[in-house]
Tab-separated table of C-alpha atoms (C1' of nucleotides) in Angstrom:
chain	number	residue	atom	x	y	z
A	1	UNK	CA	-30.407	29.679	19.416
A	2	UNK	CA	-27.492	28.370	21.626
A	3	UNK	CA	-24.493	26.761	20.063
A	4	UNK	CA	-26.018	24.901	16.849
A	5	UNK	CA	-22.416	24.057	15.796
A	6	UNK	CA	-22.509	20.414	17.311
A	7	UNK	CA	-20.325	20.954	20.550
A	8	UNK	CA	-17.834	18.236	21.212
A	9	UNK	CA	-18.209	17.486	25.145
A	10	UNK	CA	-15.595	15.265	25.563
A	11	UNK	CA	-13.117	16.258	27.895
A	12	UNK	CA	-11.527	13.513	30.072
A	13	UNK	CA	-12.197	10.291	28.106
A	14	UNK	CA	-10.488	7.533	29.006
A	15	UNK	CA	-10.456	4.766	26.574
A	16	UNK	CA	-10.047	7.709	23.815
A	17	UNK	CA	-6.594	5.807	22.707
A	18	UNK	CA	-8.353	2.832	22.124
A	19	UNK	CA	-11.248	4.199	20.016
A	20	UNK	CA	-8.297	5.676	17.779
A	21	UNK	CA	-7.041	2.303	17.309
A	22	UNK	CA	-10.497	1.140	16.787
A	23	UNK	CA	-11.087	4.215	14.205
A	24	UNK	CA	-7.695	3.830	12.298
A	25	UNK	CA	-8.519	-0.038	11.567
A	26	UNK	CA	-11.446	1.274	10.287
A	27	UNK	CA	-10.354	3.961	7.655
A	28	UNK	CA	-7.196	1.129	6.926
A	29	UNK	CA	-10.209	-1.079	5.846
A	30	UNK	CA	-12.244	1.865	4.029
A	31	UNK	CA	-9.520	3.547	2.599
A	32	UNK	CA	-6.353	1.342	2.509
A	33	UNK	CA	-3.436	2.039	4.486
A	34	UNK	CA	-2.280	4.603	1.622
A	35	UNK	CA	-5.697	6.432	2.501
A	36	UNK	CA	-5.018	6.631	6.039
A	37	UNK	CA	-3.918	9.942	7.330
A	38	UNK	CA	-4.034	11.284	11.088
A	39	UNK	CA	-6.864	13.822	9.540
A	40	UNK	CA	-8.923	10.880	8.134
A	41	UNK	CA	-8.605	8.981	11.795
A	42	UNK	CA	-9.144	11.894	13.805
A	43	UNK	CA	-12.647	12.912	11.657
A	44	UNK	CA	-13.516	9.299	12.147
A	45	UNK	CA	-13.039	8.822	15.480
A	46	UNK	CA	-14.721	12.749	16.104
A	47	UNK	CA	-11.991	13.810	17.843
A	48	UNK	CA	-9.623	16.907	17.137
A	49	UNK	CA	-6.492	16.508	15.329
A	50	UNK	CA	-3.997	17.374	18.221
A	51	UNK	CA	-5.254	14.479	19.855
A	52	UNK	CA	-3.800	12.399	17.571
A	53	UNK	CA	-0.147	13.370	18.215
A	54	UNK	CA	-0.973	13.831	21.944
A	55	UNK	CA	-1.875	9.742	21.751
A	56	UNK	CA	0.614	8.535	19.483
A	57	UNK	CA	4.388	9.510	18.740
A	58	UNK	CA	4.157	8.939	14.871
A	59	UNK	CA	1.467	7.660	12.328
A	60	UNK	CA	3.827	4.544	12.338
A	61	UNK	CA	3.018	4.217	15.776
A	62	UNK	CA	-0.790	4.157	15.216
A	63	UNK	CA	-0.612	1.486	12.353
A	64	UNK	CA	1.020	-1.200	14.268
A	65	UNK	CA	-1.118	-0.811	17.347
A	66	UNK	CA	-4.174	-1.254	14.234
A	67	UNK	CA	-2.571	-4.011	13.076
A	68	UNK	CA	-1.939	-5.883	16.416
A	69	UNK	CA	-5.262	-5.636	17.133
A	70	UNK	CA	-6.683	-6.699	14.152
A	71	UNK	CA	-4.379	-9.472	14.237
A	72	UNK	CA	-5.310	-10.682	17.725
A	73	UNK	CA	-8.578	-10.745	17.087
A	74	UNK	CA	-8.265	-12.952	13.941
A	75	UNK	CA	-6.055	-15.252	16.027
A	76	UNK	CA	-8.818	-15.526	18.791
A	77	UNK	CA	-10.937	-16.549	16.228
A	78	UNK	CA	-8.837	-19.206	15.110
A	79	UNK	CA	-8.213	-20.439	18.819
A	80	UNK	CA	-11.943	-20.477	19.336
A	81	UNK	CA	-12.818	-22.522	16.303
A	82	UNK	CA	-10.178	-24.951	16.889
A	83	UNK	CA	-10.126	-25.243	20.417
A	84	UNK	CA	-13.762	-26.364	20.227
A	85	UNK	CA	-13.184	-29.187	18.129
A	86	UNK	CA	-12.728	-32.573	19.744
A	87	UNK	CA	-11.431	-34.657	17.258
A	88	UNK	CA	-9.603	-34.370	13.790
A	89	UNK	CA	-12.486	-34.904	11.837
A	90	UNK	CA	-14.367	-31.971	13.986
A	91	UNK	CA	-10.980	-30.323	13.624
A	92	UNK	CA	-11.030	-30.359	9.498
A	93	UNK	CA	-14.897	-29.356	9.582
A	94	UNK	CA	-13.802	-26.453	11.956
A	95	UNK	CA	-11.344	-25.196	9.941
A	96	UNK	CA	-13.486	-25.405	7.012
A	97	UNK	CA	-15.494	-23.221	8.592
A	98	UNK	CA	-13.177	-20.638	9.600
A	99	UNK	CA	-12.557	-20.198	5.869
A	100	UNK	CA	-15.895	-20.141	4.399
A	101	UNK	CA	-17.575	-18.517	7.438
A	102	UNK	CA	-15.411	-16.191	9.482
A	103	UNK	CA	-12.923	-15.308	6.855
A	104	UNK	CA	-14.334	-15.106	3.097
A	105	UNK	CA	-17.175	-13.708	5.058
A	106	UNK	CA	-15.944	-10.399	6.172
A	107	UNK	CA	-13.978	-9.488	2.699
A	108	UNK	CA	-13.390	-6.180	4.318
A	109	UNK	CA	-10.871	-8.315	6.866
A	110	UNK	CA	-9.087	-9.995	4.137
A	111	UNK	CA	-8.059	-7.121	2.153
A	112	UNK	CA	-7.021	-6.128	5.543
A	113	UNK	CA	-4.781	-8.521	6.137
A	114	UNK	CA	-3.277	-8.730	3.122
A	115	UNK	CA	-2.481	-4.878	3.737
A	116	UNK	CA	-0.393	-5.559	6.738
A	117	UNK	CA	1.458	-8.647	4.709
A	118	UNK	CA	2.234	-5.528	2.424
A	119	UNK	CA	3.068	-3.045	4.971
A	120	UNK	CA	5.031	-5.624	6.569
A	121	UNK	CA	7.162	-5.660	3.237
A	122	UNK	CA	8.455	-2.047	3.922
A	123	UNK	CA	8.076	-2.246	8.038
A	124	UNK	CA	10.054	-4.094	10.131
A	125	UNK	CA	8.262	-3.436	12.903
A	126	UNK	CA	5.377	-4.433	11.562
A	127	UNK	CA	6.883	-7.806	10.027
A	128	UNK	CA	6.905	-9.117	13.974
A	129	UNK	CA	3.369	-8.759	14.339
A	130	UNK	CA	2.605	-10.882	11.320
A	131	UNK	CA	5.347	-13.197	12.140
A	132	UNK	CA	3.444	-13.460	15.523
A	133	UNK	CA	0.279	-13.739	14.041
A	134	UNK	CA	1.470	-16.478	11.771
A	135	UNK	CA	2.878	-18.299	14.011
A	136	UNK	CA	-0.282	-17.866	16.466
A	137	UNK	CA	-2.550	-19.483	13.837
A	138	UNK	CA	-0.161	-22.077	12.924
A	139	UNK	CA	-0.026	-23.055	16.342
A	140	UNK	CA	-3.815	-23.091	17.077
A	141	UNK	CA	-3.485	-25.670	14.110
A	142	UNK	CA	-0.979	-27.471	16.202
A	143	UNK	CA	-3.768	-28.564	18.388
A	144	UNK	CA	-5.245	-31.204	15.878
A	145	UNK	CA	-1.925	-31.618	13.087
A	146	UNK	CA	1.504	-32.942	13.043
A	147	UNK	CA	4.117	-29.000	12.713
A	148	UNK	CA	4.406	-29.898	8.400
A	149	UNK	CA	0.832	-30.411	8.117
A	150	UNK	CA	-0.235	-27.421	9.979
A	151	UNK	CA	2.299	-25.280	7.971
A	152	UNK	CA	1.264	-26.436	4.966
A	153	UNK	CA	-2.495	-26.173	5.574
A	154	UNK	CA	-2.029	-22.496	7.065
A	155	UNK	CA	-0.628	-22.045	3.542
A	156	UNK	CA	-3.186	-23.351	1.630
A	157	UNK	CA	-5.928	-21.522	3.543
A	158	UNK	CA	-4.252	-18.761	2.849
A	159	UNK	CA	-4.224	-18.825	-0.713
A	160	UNK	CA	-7.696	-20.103	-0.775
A	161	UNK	CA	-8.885	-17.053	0.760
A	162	UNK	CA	-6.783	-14.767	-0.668
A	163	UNK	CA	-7.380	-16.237	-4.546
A	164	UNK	CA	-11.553	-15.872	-3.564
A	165	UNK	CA	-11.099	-12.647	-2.516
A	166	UNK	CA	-9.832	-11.424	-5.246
A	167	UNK	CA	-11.659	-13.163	-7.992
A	168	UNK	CA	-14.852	-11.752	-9.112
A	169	UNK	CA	-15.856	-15.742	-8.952
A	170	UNK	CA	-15.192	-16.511	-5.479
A	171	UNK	CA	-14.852	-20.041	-4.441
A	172	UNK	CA	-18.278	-21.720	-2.557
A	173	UNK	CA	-18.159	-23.315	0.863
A	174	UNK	CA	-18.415	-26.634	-1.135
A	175	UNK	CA	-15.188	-25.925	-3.963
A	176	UNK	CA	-13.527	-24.940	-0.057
A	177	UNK	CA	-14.523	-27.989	1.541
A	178	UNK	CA	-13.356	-29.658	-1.484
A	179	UNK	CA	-9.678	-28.816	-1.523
A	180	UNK	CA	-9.116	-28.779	2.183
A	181	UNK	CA	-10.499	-32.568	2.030
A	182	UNK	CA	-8.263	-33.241	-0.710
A	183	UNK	CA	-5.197	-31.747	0.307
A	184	UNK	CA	-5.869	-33.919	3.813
A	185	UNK	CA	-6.391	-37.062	1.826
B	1	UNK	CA	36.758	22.048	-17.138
B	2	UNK	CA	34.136	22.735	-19.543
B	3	UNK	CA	30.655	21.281	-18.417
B	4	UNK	CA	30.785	19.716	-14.909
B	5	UNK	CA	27.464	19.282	-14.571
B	6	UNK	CA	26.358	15.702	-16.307
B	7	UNK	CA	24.652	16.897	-19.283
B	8	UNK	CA	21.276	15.452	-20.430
B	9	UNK	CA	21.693	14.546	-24.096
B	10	UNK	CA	18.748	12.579	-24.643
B	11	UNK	CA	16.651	14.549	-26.970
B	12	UNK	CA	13.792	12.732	-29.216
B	13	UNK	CA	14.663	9.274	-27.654
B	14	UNK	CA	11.946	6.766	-28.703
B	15	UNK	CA	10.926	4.019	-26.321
B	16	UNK	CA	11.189	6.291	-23.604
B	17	UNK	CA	7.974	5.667	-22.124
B	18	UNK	CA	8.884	2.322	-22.076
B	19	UNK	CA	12.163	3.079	-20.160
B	20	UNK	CA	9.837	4.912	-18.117
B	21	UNK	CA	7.592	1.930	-16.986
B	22	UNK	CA	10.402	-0.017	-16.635
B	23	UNK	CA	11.646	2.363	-14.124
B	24	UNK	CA	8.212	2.546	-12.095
B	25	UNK	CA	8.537	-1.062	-11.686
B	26	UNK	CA	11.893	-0.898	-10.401
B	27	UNK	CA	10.467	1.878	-7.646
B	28	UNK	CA	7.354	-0.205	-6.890
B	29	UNK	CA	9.980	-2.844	-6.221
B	30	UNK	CA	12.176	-1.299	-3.867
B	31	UNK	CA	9.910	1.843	-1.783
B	32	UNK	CA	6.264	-0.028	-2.772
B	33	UNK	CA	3.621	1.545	-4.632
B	34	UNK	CA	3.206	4.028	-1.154
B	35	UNK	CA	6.848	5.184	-2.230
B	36	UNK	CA	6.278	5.583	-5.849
B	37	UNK	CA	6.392	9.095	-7.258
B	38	UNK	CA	6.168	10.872	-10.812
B	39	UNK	CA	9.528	12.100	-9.026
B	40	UNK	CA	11.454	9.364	-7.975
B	41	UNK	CA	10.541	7.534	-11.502
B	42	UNK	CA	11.417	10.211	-12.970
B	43	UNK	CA	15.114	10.273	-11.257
B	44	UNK	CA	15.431	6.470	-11.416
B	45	UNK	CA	15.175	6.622	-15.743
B	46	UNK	CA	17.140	9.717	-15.582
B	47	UNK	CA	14.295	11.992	-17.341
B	48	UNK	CA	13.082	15.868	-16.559
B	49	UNK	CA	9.690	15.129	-14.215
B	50	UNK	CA	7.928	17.225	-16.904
B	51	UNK	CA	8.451	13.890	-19.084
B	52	UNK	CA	6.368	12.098	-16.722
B	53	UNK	CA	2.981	14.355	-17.595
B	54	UNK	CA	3.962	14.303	-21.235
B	55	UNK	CA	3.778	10.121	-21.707
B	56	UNK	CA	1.147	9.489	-18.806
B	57	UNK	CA	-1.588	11.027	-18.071
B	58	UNK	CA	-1.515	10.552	-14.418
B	59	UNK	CA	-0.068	8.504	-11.914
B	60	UNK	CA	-2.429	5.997	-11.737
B	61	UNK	CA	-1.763	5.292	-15.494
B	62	UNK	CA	1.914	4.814	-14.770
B	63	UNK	CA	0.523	2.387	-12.121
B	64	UNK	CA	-1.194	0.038	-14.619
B	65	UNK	CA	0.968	-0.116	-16.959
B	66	UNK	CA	3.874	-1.165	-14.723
B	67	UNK	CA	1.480	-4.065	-13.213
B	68	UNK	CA	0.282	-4.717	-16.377
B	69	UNK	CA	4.009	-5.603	-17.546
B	70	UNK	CA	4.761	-7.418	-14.116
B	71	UNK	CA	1.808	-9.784	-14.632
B	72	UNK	CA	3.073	-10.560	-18.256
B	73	UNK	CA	6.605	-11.409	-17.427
B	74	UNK	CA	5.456	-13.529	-14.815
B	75	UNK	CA	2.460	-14.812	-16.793
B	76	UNK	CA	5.240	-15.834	-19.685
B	77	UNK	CA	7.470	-17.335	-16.812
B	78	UNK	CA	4.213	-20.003	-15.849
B	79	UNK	CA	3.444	-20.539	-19.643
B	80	UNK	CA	7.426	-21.600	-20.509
B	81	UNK	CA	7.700	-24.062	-17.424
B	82	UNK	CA	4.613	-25.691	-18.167
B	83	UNK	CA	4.531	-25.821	-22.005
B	84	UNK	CA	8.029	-27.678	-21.459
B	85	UNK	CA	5.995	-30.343	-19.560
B	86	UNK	CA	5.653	-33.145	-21.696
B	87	UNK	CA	3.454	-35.396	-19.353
B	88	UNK	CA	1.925	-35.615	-16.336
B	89	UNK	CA	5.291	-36.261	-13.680
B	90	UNK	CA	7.182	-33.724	-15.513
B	91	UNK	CA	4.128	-31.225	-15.204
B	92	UNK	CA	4.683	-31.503	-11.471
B	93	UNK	CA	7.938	-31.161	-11.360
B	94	UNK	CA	6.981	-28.049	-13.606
B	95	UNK	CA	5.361	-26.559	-10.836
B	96	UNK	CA	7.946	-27.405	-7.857
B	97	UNK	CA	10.650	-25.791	-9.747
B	98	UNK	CA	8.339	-22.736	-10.549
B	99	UNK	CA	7.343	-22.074	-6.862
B	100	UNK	CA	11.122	-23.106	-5.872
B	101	UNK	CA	13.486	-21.313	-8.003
B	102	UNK	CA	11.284	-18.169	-10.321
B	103	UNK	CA	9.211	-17.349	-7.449
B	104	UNK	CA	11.125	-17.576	-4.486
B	105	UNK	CA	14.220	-16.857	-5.298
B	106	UNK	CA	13.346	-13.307	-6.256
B	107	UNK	CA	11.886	-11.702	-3.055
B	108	UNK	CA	11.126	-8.367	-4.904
B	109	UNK	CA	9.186	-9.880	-7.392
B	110	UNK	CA	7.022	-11.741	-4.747
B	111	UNK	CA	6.289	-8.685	-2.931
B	112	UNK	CA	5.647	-6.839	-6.600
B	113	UNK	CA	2.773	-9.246	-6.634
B	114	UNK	CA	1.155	-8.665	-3.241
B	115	UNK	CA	1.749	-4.937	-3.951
B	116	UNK	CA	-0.517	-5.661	-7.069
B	117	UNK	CA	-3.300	-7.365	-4.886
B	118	UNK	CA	-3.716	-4.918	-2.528
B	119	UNK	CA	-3.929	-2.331	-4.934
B	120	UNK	CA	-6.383	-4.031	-6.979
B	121	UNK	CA	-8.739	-4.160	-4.345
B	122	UNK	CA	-8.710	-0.753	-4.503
B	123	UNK	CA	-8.333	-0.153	-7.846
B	124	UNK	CA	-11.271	-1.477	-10.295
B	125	UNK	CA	-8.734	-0.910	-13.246
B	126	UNK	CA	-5.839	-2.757	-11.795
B	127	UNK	CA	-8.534	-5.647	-10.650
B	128	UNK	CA	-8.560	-6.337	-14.418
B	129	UNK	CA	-4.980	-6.917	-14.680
B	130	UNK	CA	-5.112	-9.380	-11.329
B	131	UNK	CA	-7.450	-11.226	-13.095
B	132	UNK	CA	-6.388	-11.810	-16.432
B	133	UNK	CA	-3.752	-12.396	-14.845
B	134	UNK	CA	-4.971	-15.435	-12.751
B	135	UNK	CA	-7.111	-16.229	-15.466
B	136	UNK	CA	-4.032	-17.241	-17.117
B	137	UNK	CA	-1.969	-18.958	-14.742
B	138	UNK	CA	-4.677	-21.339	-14.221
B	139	UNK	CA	-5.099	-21.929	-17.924
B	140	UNK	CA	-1.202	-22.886	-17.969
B	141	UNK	CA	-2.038	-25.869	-15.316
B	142	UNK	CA	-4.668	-26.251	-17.074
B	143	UNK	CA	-2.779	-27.908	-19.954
B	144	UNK	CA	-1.921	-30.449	-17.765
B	145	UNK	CA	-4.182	-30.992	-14.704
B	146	UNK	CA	-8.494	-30.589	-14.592
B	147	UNK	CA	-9.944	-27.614	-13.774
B	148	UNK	CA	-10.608	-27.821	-10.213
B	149	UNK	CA	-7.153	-28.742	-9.512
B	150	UNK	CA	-5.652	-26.335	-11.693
B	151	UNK	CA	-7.510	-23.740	-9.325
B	152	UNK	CA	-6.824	-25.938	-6.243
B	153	UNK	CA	-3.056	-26.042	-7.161
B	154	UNK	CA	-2.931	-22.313	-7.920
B	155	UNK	CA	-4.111	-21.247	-4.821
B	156	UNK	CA	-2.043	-23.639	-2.882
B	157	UNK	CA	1.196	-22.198	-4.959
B	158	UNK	CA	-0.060	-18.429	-3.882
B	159	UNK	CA	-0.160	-19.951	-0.471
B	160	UNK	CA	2.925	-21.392	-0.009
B	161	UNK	CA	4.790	-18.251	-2.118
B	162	UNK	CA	3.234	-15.772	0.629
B	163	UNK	CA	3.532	-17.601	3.114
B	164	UNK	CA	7.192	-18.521	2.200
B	165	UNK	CA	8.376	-14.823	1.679
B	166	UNK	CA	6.781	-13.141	4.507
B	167	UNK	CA	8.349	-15.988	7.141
B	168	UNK	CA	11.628	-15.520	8.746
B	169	UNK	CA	11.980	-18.582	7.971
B	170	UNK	CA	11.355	-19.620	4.354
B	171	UNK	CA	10.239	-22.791	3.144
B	172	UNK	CA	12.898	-24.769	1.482
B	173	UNK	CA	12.455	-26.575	-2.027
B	174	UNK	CA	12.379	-29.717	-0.154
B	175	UNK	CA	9.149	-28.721	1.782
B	176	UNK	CA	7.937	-27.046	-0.853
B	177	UNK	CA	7.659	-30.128	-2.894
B	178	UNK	CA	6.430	-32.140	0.064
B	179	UNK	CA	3.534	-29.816	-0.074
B	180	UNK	CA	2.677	-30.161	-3.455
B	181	UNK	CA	3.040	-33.955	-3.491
B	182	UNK	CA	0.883	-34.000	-1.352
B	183	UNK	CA	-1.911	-32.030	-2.506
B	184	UNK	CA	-1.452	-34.288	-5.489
B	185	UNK	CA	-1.857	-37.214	-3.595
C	1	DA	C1'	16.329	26.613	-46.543
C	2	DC	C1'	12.455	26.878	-44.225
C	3	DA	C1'	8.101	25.961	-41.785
C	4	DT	C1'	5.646	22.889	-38.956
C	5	DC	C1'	4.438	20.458	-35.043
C	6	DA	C1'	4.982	16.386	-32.164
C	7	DT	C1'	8.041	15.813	-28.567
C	8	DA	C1'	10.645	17.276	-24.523
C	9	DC	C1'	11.692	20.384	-20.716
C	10	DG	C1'	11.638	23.453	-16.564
C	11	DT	C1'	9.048	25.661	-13.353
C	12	DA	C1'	5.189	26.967	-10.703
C	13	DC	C1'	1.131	26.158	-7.875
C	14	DA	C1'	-2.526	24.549	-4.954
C	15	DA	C1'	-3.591	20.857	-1.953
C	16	DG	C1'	-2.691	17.706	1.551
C	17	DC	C1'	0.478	15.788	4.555
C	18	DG	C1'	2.975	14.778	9.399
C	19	DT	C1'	4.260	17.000	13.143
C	20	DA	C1'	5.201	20.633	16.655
C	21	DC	C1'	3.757	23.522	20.113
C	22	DA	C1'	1.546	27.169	22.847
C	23	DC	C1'	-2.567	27.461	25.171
C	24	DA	C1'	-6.990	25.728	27.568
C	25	DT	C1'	-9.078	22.686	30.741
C	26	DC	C1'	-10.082	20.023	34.676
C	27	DA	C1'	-9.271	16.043	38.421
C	28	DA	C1'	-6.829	15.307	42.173
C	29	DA	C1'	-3.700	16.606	45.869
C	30	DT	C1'	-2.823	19.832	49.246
D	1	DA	C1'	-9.396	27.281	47.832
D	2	DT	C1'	-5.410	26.889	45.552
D	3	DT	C1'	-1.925	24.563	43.104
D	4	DT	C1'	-0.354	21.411	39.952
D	5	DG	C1'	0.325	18.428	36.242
D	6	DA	C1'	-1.729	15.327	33.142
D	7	DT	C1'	-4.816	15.612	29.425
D	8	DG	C1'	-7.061	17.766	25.452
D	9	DT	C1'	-7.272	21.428	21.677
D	10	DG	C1'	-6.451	24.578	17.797
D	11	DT	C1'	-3.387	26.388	14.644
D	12	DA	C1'	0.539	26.952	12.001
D	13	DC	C1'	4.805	25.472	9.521
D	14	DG	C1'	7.708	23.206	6.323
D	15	DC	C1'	7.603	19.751	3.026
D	16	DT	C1'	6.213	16.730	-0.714
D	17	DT	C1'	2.918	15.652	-3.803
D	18	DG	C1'	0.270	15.470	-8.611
D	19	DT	C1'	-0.491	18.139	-12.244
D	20	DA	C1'	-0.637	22.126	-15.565
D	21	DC	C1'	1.455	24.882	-18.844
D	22	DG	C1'	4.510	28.123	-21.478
D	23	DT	C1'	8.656	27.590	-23.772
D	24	DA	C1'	12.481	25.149	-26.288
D	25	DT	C1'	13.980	21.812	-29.603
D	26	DG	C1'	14.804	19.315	-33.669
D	27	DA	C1'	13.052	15.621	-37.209
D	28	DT	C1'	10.450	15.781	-41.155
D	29	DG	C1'	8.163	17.252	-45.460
D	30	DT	C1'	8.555	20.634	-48.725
DNA sequence: ACATCATACGTACAAGCGTACACATCAAAT
DNA sequence: ATTTGATGTGTACGCTTGTACGTATGATGT
């Protein structure tokens, strides 16, 4: 008989701030950032709704902590790539594979992105951590390319993967390959 | 004294629900599609909100149609540039002045576009506007470069317009054409 | 002059929202 | 054992939203 309504034993959990971050990134990905509500977080995360305002002063508040952490870890993965590569030619196959692999991969992670590049429109707040992100990944392409080159190629990468994301005919590894060697003569 | 308050004389005006989508654009452009209302349309053409309901039959509607226009005008803006182009050089310089002065220099415009991406990956019907509308941006290079570099090219003009707009620190016409030079090789 | 009916208007309503806040709970300090 | 204060919870409030709908209006055909 006892309690069949699904008790919720979680008093004291530390960490719960971070699995709201965790949960918001994930309804920002399901449900765009339009769709995300403290309601739709808290039910995703299985936590109560007053623990949403306990955690966080504003929903404001709650985005940009999402979006710094989704940014950092897409920067990690752009230092990890790169750093591994030795030379430039292991450098261009690296980042060759950060756009066919890692980042047309996940197309959940694009639209992402290009959420907080439209959130960062309205947001000031929000414009530093793209600005930081940028930056980050431009910087990671530093390692391996003169400052114009590495601007210019963070550019094209991004429109590469933002142009196969959206098309219902998204560019192969080898049509990828294919520009980044051309644009890098 | 007679009649303080601003009458509304606009009985039986025709073309309103043009007016009306011209006005959604102009909110998309300046709150973002999270900010645009039947309301606040409604107040920016100067129109009862029960005029909204009677030309759209939702909200979503009004959305189309407003993106659908956006992607035209700037569809038309690709097509003059380029049709000017009478060979090959001039194409190019087609293309620098495009990204340069129509796309950059109107901020609002840029961000329209992004607004339109992100909502098309939530939207199946706005997809179909994204689309055609890339569909024919890349047939305009198309009349003057082959068809892997028209889509090379267009993606590295998305590139360097996002990149460019969202940056502190825009890039000038000078790098912009640097870029596409050399892309071009 | 009159009837008709597409067009236009004002208002109301249910739903969902962010946020506030009083109360419950429990770990740690005394 | 008792106190205390940080932490967690449930509920309620005021507001805005999309949309529906009954009524008003006036151009048009007769």
């Amino acid at each position: 008989m006892s309690g069949s309504t699904p008790r919720r034993p979680r008093r004291h959990d530390p960490g719960r701030r971070d699995r709201l971050i965790d949960a918001a990134l994930t309804v920002i990905r399901e449900r765009g950032v339009a769709g995300t509500t403290h309601r739709e977080i808290a039910r995703t995360a299985d936590v109560p709704l007053g623990s949403m305002t306990y955690h966080f002063a504003s929903l404001d508040e709650v985005l940009a902590e999402a979006f710094t952490r989704h940014a950092a870890l897409v920067a990690r993965v752009f230092d990890e790539r790169l750093s591994a590569a030795r030379d430039r030619d292991a450098a261009v196959e690296a980042v060759i594979s950060l756009v066919s692999d890692d980042l047309l991969g996940s197309q959940h992670d694009l639209v992402l992105s290009v959420e907080l590049y439209v959130a960062a429109a309205r947001n000031p707040a929000l414009r530093a951590v793209t600005q930081a992100w940028m930056a980050r990944s431009r910087q990671a392409l530093e390692r391996h390319f003169d400052a114009t080159t590495a601007r210019e190629l963070d550019a094209l990468i991004e429109g590469l993967v933002l142009h196969s994301a959206l098309s219902t005919d998204p560019m192969t590894p080898g049509q990828i390959r294919h520009a980044i060697y051309r644009y890098l003569s």
